[in-house]
PDB file of C-alpha atoms in Angstrom:
ATOM      1  CA  MET A 129      63.864-117.596  82.691  1.00  0.00           C
ATOM      2  CA  SER A 130      63.702-121.389  82.729  1.00  0.00           C
ATOM      3  CA  GLU A 131      61.483-122.098  79.735  1.00  0.00           C
ATOM      4  CA  SER A 132      62.948-122.573  76.284  1.00  0.00           C
ATOM      5  CA  PHE A 133      62.185-120.451  73.247  1.00  0.00           C
ATOM      6  CA  VAL A 134      61.055-121.977  69.957  1.00  0.00           C
ATOM      7  CA  PHE A 135      63.161-120.919  66.955  1.00  0.00           C
ATOM      8  CA  GLY A 136      62.930-121.922  63.330  1.00  0.00           C
ATOM      9  CA  CYS A 137      65.906-122.801  61.146  1.00  0.00           C
ATOM     10  CA  ALA A 138      66.711-120.835  57.971  1.00  0.00           C
ATOM     11  CA  VAL A 139      68.067-123.251  55.381  1.00  0.00           C
ATOM     12  CA  ILE A 140      67.990-120.941  52.330  1.00  0.00           C
ATOM     13  CA  THR A 141      68.822-117.322  51.636  1.00  0.00           C
ATOM     14  CA  ILE A 142      65.633-115.322  51.232  1.00  0.00           C
ATOM     15  CA  GLU A 143      65.823-113.047  48.199  1.00  0.00           C
ATOM     16  CA  THR A 144      64.310-109.717  49.178  1.00  0.00           C
ATOM     17  CA  VAL A 145      64.437-106.116  48.027  1.00  0.00           C
ATOM     18  CA  PRO A 146      66.935-104.558  48.266  1.00  0.00           C
ATOM     19  CA  ILE A 147      69.390-107.108  49.779  1.00  0.00           C
ATOM     20  CA  PRO A 148      69.165-110.833  50.562  1.00  0.00           C
ATOM     21  CA  ILE A 149      68.757-111.947  54.189  1.00  0.00           C
ATOM     22  CA  SER A 150      69.477-115.231  55.928  1.00  0.00           C
ATOM     23  CA  GLY A 151      66.768-115.156  58.576  1.00  0.00           C
ATOM     24  CA  ILE A 152      63.855-113.269  60.118  1.00  0.00           C
ATOM     25  CA  MET A 153      63.276-112.327  63.752  1.00  0.00           C
ATOM     26  CA  GLY A 154      59.568-112.876  64.211  1.00  0.00           C
ATOM     27  CA  LEU A 155      57.902-109.919  65.932  1.00  0.00           C
ATOM     28  CA  ASN A 156      54.301-110.498  64.853  1.00  0.00           C
ATOM     29  CA  ALA A 157      51.364-111.297  67.112  1.00  0.00           C
ATOM     30  CA  GLY A 158      51.409-115.046  66.477  1.00  0.00           C
ATOM     31  CA  PRO A 159      52.035-117.460  69.373  1.00  0.00           C
ATOM     32  CA  TYR A 160      55.535-118.477  68.223  1.00  0.00           C
ATOM     33  CA  SER A 161      56.951-115.020  67.522  1.00  0.00           C
ATOM     34  CA  PHE A 162      59.878-113.910  69.674  1.00  0.00           C
ATOM     35  CA  THR A 163      57.782-111.184  71.317  1.00  0.00           C
ATOM     36  CA  SER A 164      54.807-113.418  72.079  1.00  0.00           C
ATOM     37  CA  GLN A 165      57.065-116.028  73.669  1.00  0.00           C
ATOM     38  CA  LEU A 166      58.976-113.382  75.632  1.00  0.00           C
ATOM     39  CA  PHE A 167      55.859-111.782  77.099  1.00  0.00           C
ATOM     40  CA  SER A 168      54.079-115.063  77.828  1.00  0.00           C
ATOM     41  CA  ARG A 169      57.095-116.276  79.825  1.00  0.00           C
ATOM     42  CA  ASN A 170      57.495-112.989  81.746  1.00  0.00           C
ATOM     43  CA  ALA A 171      54.125-111.949  83.135  1.00  0.00           C
ATOM     44  CA  ASN A 172      55.507-108.831  84.853  1.00  0.00           C
ATOM     45  CA  LEU A 173      57.238-107.507  81.740  1.00  0.00           C
ATOM     46  CA  PRO A 174      55.281-104.681  80.044  1.00  0.00           C
ATOM     47  CA  ARG A 175      53.975-105.929  76.697  1.00  0.00           C
ATOM     48  CA  ARG A 176      55.693-103.439  74.442  1.00  0.00           C
ATOM     49  CA  PHE A 177      58.760-103.215  72.247  1.00  0.00           C
ATOM     50  CA  ALA A 178      60.420-100.598  70.066  1.00  0.00           C
ATOM     51  CA  TYR A 179      63.165-100.269  67.488  1.00  0.00           C
ATOM     52  CA  CYS A 180      65.070 -97.525  65.712  1.00  0.00           C
ATOM     53  CA  LEU A 181      66.569 -98.258  62.283  1.00  0.00           C
ATOM     54  CA  PRO A 182      69.355 -95.982  60.955  1.00  0.00           C
ATOM     55  CA  ASP A 183      69.174 -95.092  57.282  1.00  0.00           C
ATOM     56  CA  ARG A 184      70.959 -97.479  54.932  1.00  0.00           C
ATOM     57  CA  PHE A 185      72.449 -94.829  52.640  1.00  0.00           C
ATOM     58  CA  LEU A 186      74.789 -93.489  55.328  1.00  0.00           C
ATOM     59  CA  ASN A 187      75.010 -96.635  57.448  1.00  0.00           C
ATOM     60  CA  LEU A 188      74.774 -99.610  55.119  1.00  0.00           C
ATOM     61  CA  ASN A 189      76.304-102.213  57.440  1.00  0.00           C
ATOM     62  CA  ALA A 190      75.366-100.668  60.769  1.00  0.00           C
ATOM     63  CA  GLU A 191      72.958-102.137  63.301  1.00  0.00           C
ATOM     64  CA  GLY A 192      69.923-100.459  64.805  1.00  0.00           C
ATOM     65  CA  THR A 193      68.538-100.566  68.342  1.00  0.00           C
ATOM     66  CA  MET A 194      65.735-102.700  69.782  1.00  0.00           C
ATOM     67  CA  LEU A 195      64.113-102.481  73.212  1.00  0.00           C
ATOM     68  CA  PHE A 196      61.691-104.764  75.063  1.00  0.00           C
ATOM     69  CA  GLY A 197      59.552-104.325  78.168  1.00  0.00           C
ATOM     70  CA  GLU A 198      60.889-101.667  80.574  1.00  0.00           C
ATOM     71  CA  TYR A 199      62.522 -98.804  78.653  1.00  0.00           C
ATOM     72  CA  LYS A 200      62.255 -95.121  77.889  1.00  0.00           C
ATOM     73  CA  ILE A 201      62.385 -93.940  74.285  1.00  0.00           C
ATOM     74  CA  PRO A 202      64.936 -91.084  74.128  1.00  0.00           C
ATOM     75  CA  THR A 203      62.767 -88.657  72.147  1.00  0.00           C
ATOM     76  CA  ARG A 204      60.679 -85.615  72.975  1.00  0.00           C
ATOM     77  CA  MET A 205      57.333 -86.615  71.499  1.00  0.00           C
ATOM     78  CA  THR A 206      55.736 -89.822  70.255  1.00  0.00           C
ATOM     79  CA  GLN A 207      52.558 -89.831  68.164  1.00  0.00           C
ATOM     80  CA  TYR A 208      50.318 -92.881  68.473  1.00  0.00           C
ATOM     81  CA  THR A 209      47.903 -94.531  66.091  1.00  0.00           C
ATOM     82  CA  PRO A 210      45.528 -97.225  67.365  1.00  0.00           C
ATOM     83  CA  LEU A 211      45.776-100.820  66.306  1.00  0.00           C
ATOM     84  CA  VAL A 212      42.496-101.647  64.592  1.00  0.00           C
ATOM     85  CA  PRO A 213      40.491-104.896  64.589  1.00  0.00           C
ATOM     86  CA  PRO A 214      41.609-107.369  61.938  1.00  0.00           C
ATOM     87  CA  TYR A 215      39.939-107.024  58.554  1.00  0.00           C
ATOM     88  CA  GLY A 216      40.472-110.635  57.591  1.00  0.00           C
ATOM     89  CA  PRO A 217      41.841-114.073  58.450  1.00  0.00           C
ATOM     90  CA  LEU A 218      45.460-112.875  58.825  1.00  0.00           C
ATOM     91  CA  GLY A 219      44.549-110.134  61.258  1.00  0.00           C
ATOM     92  CA  ASP A 220      45.492-112.053  64.399  1.00  0.00           C
ATOM     93  CA  LEU A 221      49.090-112.343  63.164  1.00  0.00           C
ATOM     94  CA  TYR A 222      49.788-108.778  62.087  1.00  0.00           C
ATOM     95  CA  TYR A 223      49.552-105.240  63.395  1.00  0.00           C
ATOM     96  CA  PHE A 224      46.795-103.418  61.498  1.00  0.00           C
ATOM     97  CA  VAL A 225      46.424 -99.620  61.456  1.00  0.00           C
ATOM     98  CA  ASP A 226      44.325 -97.140  59.483  1.00  0.00           C
ATOM     99  CA  LEU A 227      46.249 -95.344  56.729  1.00  0.00           C
ATOM    100  CA  GLU A 228      44.212 -92.213  56.038  1.00  0.00           C
ATOM    101  CA  GLY A 229      46.290 -91.016  53.115  1.00  0.00           C
ATOM    102  CA  ILE A 230      49.690 -90.051  51.715  1.00  0.00           C
ATOM    103  CA  SER A 231      50.988 -86.571  50.945  1.00  0.00           C
ATOM    104  CA  VAL A 232      53.567 -85.878  48.241  1.00  0.00           C
ATOM    105  CA  GLY A 233      54.696 -82.366  48.987  1.00  0.00           C
ATOM    106  CA  LYS A 234      51.412 -80.468  49.374  1.00  0.00           C
ATOM    107  CA  LYS A 235      49.385 -82.961  47.309  1.00  0.00           C
ATOM    108  CA  PHE A 236      47.203 -85.235  49.486  1.00  0.00           C
ATOM    109  CA  ILE A 237      46.164 -88.667  48.204  1.00  0.00           C
ATOM    110  CA  LYS A 238      43.306 -90.206  50.176  1.00  0.00           C
ATOM    111  CA  GLY A 239      43.812 -93.738  51.452  1.00  0.00           C
ATOM    112  CA  PRO A 240      41.404 -96.559  50.631  1.00  0.00           C
ATOM    113  CA  VAL A 241      38.315 -97.212  52.750  1.00  0.00           C
ATOM    114  CA  MET A 242      38.242-100.868  53.775  1.00  0.00           C
ATOM    115  CA  ASN A 243      35.304-103.156  54.436  1.00  0.00           C
ATOM    116  CA  THR A 244      35.136-105.320  57.531  1.00  0.00           C
ATOM    117  CA  GLY A 245      34.375-109.010  57.464  1.00  0.00           C
ATOM    118  CA  LEU A 246      36.297-111.886  55.959  1.00  0.00           C
ATOM    119  CA  GLU A 247      37.635-109.823  53.073  1.00  0.00           C
ATOM    120  CA  LEU A 248      41.299-109.217  53.862  1.00  0.00           C
ATOM    121  CA  GLY A 249      42.242-105.577  53.779  1.00  0.00           C
ATOM    122  CA  GLY A 250      43.743-102.654  55.613  1.00  0.00           C
ATOM    123  CA  THR A 251      47.292-101.600  56.381  1.00  0.00           C
ATOM    124  CA  ILE A 252      49.944-103.617  58.223  1.00  0.00           C
ATOM    125  CA  PHE A 253      53.036-102.288  60.010  1.00  0.00           C
ATOM    126  CA  ASP A 254      55.719-104.885  59.333  1.00  0.00           C
ATOM    127  CA  SER A 255      59.351-104.780  60.443  1.00  0.00           C
ATOM    128  CA  GLY A 256      60.216-107.818  58.293  1.00  0.00           C
ATOM    129  CA  THR A 257      59.194-106.399  54.908  1.00  0.00           C
ATOM    130  CA  ALA A 258      61.840-104.225  53.248  1.00  0.00           C
ATOM    131  CA  VAL A 259      59.885-101.730  51.133  1.00  0.00           C
ATOM    132  CA  THR A 260      56.276-100.600  51.381  1.00  0.00           C
ATOM    133  CA  HIS A 261      53.639-102.351  49.265  1.00  0.00           C
ATOM    134  CA  LEU A 262      50.491-100.394  48.435  1.00  0.00           C
ATOM    135  CA  MET A 263      47.191-101.422  46.909  1.00  0.00           C
ATOM    136  CA  ARG A 264      47.496-100.775  43.209  1.00  0.00           C
ATOM    137  CA  PRO A 265      45.117 -97.766  42.910  1.00  0.00           C
ATOM    138  CA  LEU A 266      46.920 -95.959  45.744  1.00  0.00           C
ATOM    139  CA  TYR A 267      50.326 -96.991  44.402  1.00  0.00           C
ATOM    140  CA  LEU A 268      49.580 -95.640  40.920  1.00  0.00           C
ATOM    141  CA  GLN A 269      48.482 -92.290  42.325  1.00  0.00           C
ATOM    142  CA  LEU A 270      51.627 -92.053  44.464  1.00  0.00           C
ATOM    143  CA  LEU A 271      53.814 -93.062  41.523  1.00  0.00           C
ATOM    144  CA  ALA A 272      52.288 -90.460  39.211  1.00  0.00           C
ATOM    145  CA  GLU A 273      52.626 -87.644  41.748  1.00  0.00           C
ATOM    146  CA  VAL A 274      56.247 -88.441  42.666  1.00  0.00           C
ATOM    147  CA  ARG A 275      57.088 -88.640  38.965  1.00  0.00           C
ATOM    148  CA  ARG A 276      55.380 -85.296  38.323  1.00  0.00           C
ATOM    149  CA  GLN A 277      57.341 -83.612  41.107  1.00  0.00           C
ATOM    150  CA  THR A 278      60.720 -85.065  40.070  1.00  0.00           C
ATOM    151  CA  THR A 279      60.770 -84.405  36.332  1.00  0.00           C
ATOM    152  CA  HIS A 280      64.015 -82.438  36.858  1.00  0.00           C
ATOM    153  CA  LEU A 281      65.686 -85.737  37.855  1.00  0.00           C
ATOM    154  CA  HIS A 282      64.698 -87.426  34.556  1.00  0.00           C
ATOM    155  CA  PRO A 283      62.837 -90.444  36.011  1.00  0.00           C
ATOM    156  CA  PHE A 284      62.641 -93.717  34.081  1.00  0.00           C
ATOM    157  CA  ALA A 285      61.475 -97.308  34.614  1.00  0.00           C
ATOM    158  CA  VAL A 286      63.765-100.348  34.761  1.00  0.00           C
ATOM    159  CA  ASN A 287      62.295-102.785  32.235  1.00  0.00           C
ATOM    160  CA  GLY A 288      61.519-106.279  33.437  1.00  0.00           C
ATOM    161  CA  THR A 289      61.490-105.371  37.133  1.00  0.00           C
ATOM    162  CA  ALA A 290      59.007-104.085  39.674  1.00  0.00           C
ATOM    163  CA  SER A 291      60.873-100.764  39.790  1.00  0.00           C
ATOM    164  CA  ASP A 292      58.544 -98.369  37.981  1.00  0.00           C
ATOM    165  CA  LEU A 293      60.338 -95.156  38.941  1.00  0.00           C
ATOM    166  CA  CYS A 294      64.118 -94.817  39.000  1.00  0.00           C
ATOM    167  CA  TYR A 295      66.798 -92.142  38.803  1.00  0.00           C
ATOM    168  CA  THR A 296      70.502 -92.071  37.913  1.00  0.00           C
ATOM    169  CA  VAL A 297      73.051 -90.274  40.075  1.00  0.00           C
ATOM    170  CA  PRO A 298      76.872 -90.088  39.788  1.00  0.00           C
ATOM    171  CA  LEU A 299      78.711 -93.005  41.366  1.00  0.00           C
ATOM    172  CA  GLN A 300      80.663 -90.729  43.722  1.00  0.00           C
ATOM    173  CA  ALA A 301      77.592 -88.786  44.880  1.00  0.00           C
ATOM    174  CA  SER A 302      77.757 -88.050  48.614  1.00  0.00           C
ATOM    175  CA  GLN A 303      74.084 -87.128  48.886  1.00  0.00           C
ATOM    176  CA  LEU A 304      70.824 -88.518  47.623  1.00  0.00           C
ATOM    177  CA  PRO A 305      68.931 -86.412  45.059  1.00  0.00           C
ATOM    178  CA  LYS A 306      66.447 -83.860  46.357  1.00  0.00           C
ATOM    179  CA  MET A 307      63.019 -85.484  46.562  1.00  0.00           C
ATOM    180  CA  PRO A 308      59.619 -84.163  47.615  1.00  0.00           C
ATOM    181  CA  VAL A 309      58.717 -84.988  51.214  1.00  0.00           C
ATOM    182  CA  VAL A 310      56.305 -87.920  51.298  1.00  0.00           C
ATOM    183  CA  THR A 311      54.176 -88.183  54.451  1.00  0.00           C
ATOM    184  CA  MET A 312      52.064 -91.163  55.446  1.00  0.00           C
ATOM    185  CA  HIS A 313      49.094 -90.107  57.604  1.00  0.00           C
ATOM    186  CA  PHE A 314      47.547 -92.496  60.140  1.00  0.00           C
ATOM    187  CA  ARG A 315      44.449 -92.303  62.295  1.00  0.00           C
ATOM    188  CA  GLY A 316      44.997 -90.273  65.450  1.00  0.00           C
ATOM    189  CA  GLY A 317      47.490 -87.888  63.859  1.00  0.00           C
ATOM    190  CA  ALA A 318      50.576 -90.114  63.755  1.00  0.00           C
ATOM    191  CA  GLU A 319      52.735 -89.587  60.679  1.00  0.00           C
ATOM    192  CA  LEU A 320      55.752 -90.997  58.902  1.00  0.00           C
ATOM    193  CA  GLU A 321      57.573 -88.140  57.173  1.00  0.00           C
ATOM    194  CA  LEU A 322      59.876 -89.658  54.583  1.00  0.00           C
ATOM    195  CA  GLY A 323      63.051 -88.088  53.258  1.00  0.00           C
ATOM    196  CA  ALA A 324      65.075 -89.329  50.300  1.00  0.00           C
ATOM    197  CA  GLU A 325      66.762 -92.032  52.423  1.00  0.00           C
ATOM    198  CA  SER A 326      63.344 -93.614  53.016  1.00  0.00           C
ATOM    199  CA  LEU A 327      62.111 -93.130  49.459  1.00  0.00           C
ATOM    200  CA  LEU A 328      64.975 -94.520  47.367  1.00  0.00           C
ATOM    201  CA  TYR A 329      67.025 -97.703  47.380  1.00  0.00           C
ATOM    202  CA  ALA A 330      70.083 -98.597  45.301  1.00  0.00           C
ATOM    203  CA  TYR A 331      68.936-100.883  42.473  1.00  0.00           C
ATOM    204  CA  GLY A 332      72.321-101.220  40.776  1.00  0.00           C
ATOM    205  CA  TYR A 333      75.379 -99.410  39.480  1.00  0.00           C
ATOM    206  CA  ASP A 334      78.016 -99.310  36.747  1.00  0.00           C
ATOM    207  CA  ASN A 335      81.402 -97.577  36.414  1.00  0.00           C
ATOM    208  CA  ASN A 336      79.867 -94.106  36.319  1.00  0.00           C
ATOM    209  CA  SER A 337      76.516 -94.032  38.065  1.00  0.00           C
ATOM    210  CA  ILE A 338      74.101 -95.529  40.569  1.00  0.00           C
ATOM    211  CA  VAL A 339      70.485 -96.373  39.760  1.00  0.00           C
ATOM    212  CA  LEU A 340      68.156 -95.435  42.610  1.00  0.00           C
ATOM    213  CA  CYS A 341      64.528 -96.614  42.556  1.00  0.00           C
ATOM    214  CA  LEU A 342      61.421 -95.693  44.496  1.00  0.00           C
ATOM    215  CA  ALA A 343      61.127 -97.893  47.595  1.00  0.00           C
ATOM    216  CA  PHE A 344      57.408 -98.510  47.059  1.00  0.00           C
ATOM    217  CA  LEU A 345      55.861-101.406  45.165  1.00  0.00           C
ATOM    218  CA  SER A 346      52.380-102.354  44.077  1.00  0.00           C
ATOM    219  CA  THR A 347      50.744-105.239  45.920  1.00  0.00           C
ATOM    220  CA  GLN A 348      51.181-108.128  43.500  1.00  0.00           C
ATOM    221  CA  THR A 349      48.450-110.400  44.832  1.00  0.00           C
ATOM    222  CA  SER A 350      44.672-110.193  44.860  1.00  0.00           C
ATOM    223  CA  LEU A 351      44.768-109.191  48.540  1.00  0.00           C
ATOM    224  CA  SER A 352      43.540-105.668  49.249  1.00  0.00           C
ATOM    225  CA  ILE A 353      46.289-104.768  51.660  1.00  0.00           C
ATOM    226  CA  ASN A 354      49.034-102.201  52.307  1.00  0.00           C
ATOM    227  CA  ILE A 355      52.271-103.196  54.054  1.00  0.00           C
ATOM    228  CA  ILE A 356      54.444-100.501  55.640  1.00  0.00           C
ATOM    229  CA  GLY A 357      57.994-101.804  55.211  1.00  0.00           C
ATOM    230  CA  ASN A 358      61.100-101.075  57.262  1.00  0.00           C
ATOM    231  CA  TYR A 359      62.629 -98.781  54.600  1.00  0.00           C
ATOM    232  CA  GLN A 360      59.873 -96.299  55.405  1.00  0.00           C
ATOM    233  CA  GLN A 361      60.489 -96.758  59.150  1.00  0.00           C
ATOM    234  CA  GLN A 362      64.114 -95.584  59.043  1.00  0.00           C
ATOM    235  CA  ASN A 363      65.111 -92.748  61.400  1.00  0.00           C
ATOM    236  CA  TYR A 364      62.024 -93.277  63.555  1.00  0.00           C
ATOM    237  CA  TRP A 365      61.462 -94.863  66.902  1.00  0.00           C
ATOM    238  CA  VAL A 366      58.633 -97.297  66.195  1.00  0.00           C
ATOM    239  CA  GLU A 367      56.931 -98.594  69.324  1.00  0.00           C
ATOM    240  CA  TYR A 368      54.422-101.446  69.472  1.00  0.00           C
ATOM    241  CA  ASP A 369      52.531-100.857  72.719  1.00  0.00           C
ATOM    242  CA  LEU A 370      50.439-103.995  73.014  1.00  0.00           C
ATOM    243  CA  GLU A 371      49.018-102.972  76.382  1.00  0.00           C
ATOM    244  CA  SER A 372      47.369 -99.865  74.926  1.00  0.00           C
ATOM    245  CA  SER A 373      46.874-101.471  71.470  1.00  0.00           C
ATOM    246  CA  SER A 374      48.732 -98.743  69.611  1.00  0.00           C
ATOM    247  CA  ILE A 375      51.817 -98.029  67.527  1.00  0.00           C
ATOM    248  CA  GLY A 376      53.935 -95.003  68.388  1.00  0.00           C
ATOM    249  CA  LEU A 377      56.050 -93.035  65.919  1.00  0.00           C
ATOM    250  CA  SER A 378      58.770 -90.585  66.876  1.00  0.00           C
ATOM    251  CA  LYS A 379      61.197 -89.044  64.391  1.00  0.00           C
ATOM    252  CA  ALA A 380      64.795 -89.525  65.506  1.00  0.00           C
ATOM    253  CA  LYS A 381      68.399 -89.795  64.475  1.00  0.00           C
ATOM    254  CA  CYS A 382      68.717 -93.480  65.226  1.00  0.00           C
ATOM    255  CA  PRO A 383      71.828 -94.543  67.162  1.00  0.00           C
ATOM    256  CA  VAL A 384      74.266 -96.494  65.017  1.00  0.00           C
ATOM    257  CA  ARG A 385      75.980 -99.674  66.194  1.00  0.00           C
ATOM    258  CA  SER A 386      78.728-100.757  63.806  1.00  0.00           C
TER     259      SER A 386
END
């Protein structure tokens, strides 16, 4: 490969939830992302990539796995959801899908119906965002239902932060608290089934306990948009098949590279 790649330079630490980062590997659909440059410089390379992110609770400092082009995902079954046409001016940069709804246990919460046109909206799969951001009406319904099903854990809010639902567990706890299964349903039957490791992040701790908060936030801007963050993509193979315009999801125990 003789052509050079264009990279940006990170000059500040980006403060993100739940931990700061010093750079971002661009995987979006824009012309200067790593993937776009890779595929444009290698015409025979299949236009697809995949990653598998191990859960942070058990593997805080471990690395995940990422594949490009020719590969075989080591799982039995992958469910696909189609990439949908962009709903607004940012659509050519991001990977939009249709989120049909979210289940908390057996309770189904219907996803929002979006309008087409210049109004930005829809749901983005994003490997660079830490926790999932939901449109406020959907977020409030999810928040209320998770709270209702976890009253035995004595939920509370952390004042002055975006963490509306938190729990306290002993500092030496070896397991996360038992949470209801939250499932995100996408068009075509693909699902993200989320256990406690994909629902809670460590907000802080003292000498006796750890504060764990729900790894979902409300969209804070006027944009009508959901963003599926990488916390909710843990322990899944997530494949972006750009040739078939789809995203594949396959539940897995992601290999750990320390």
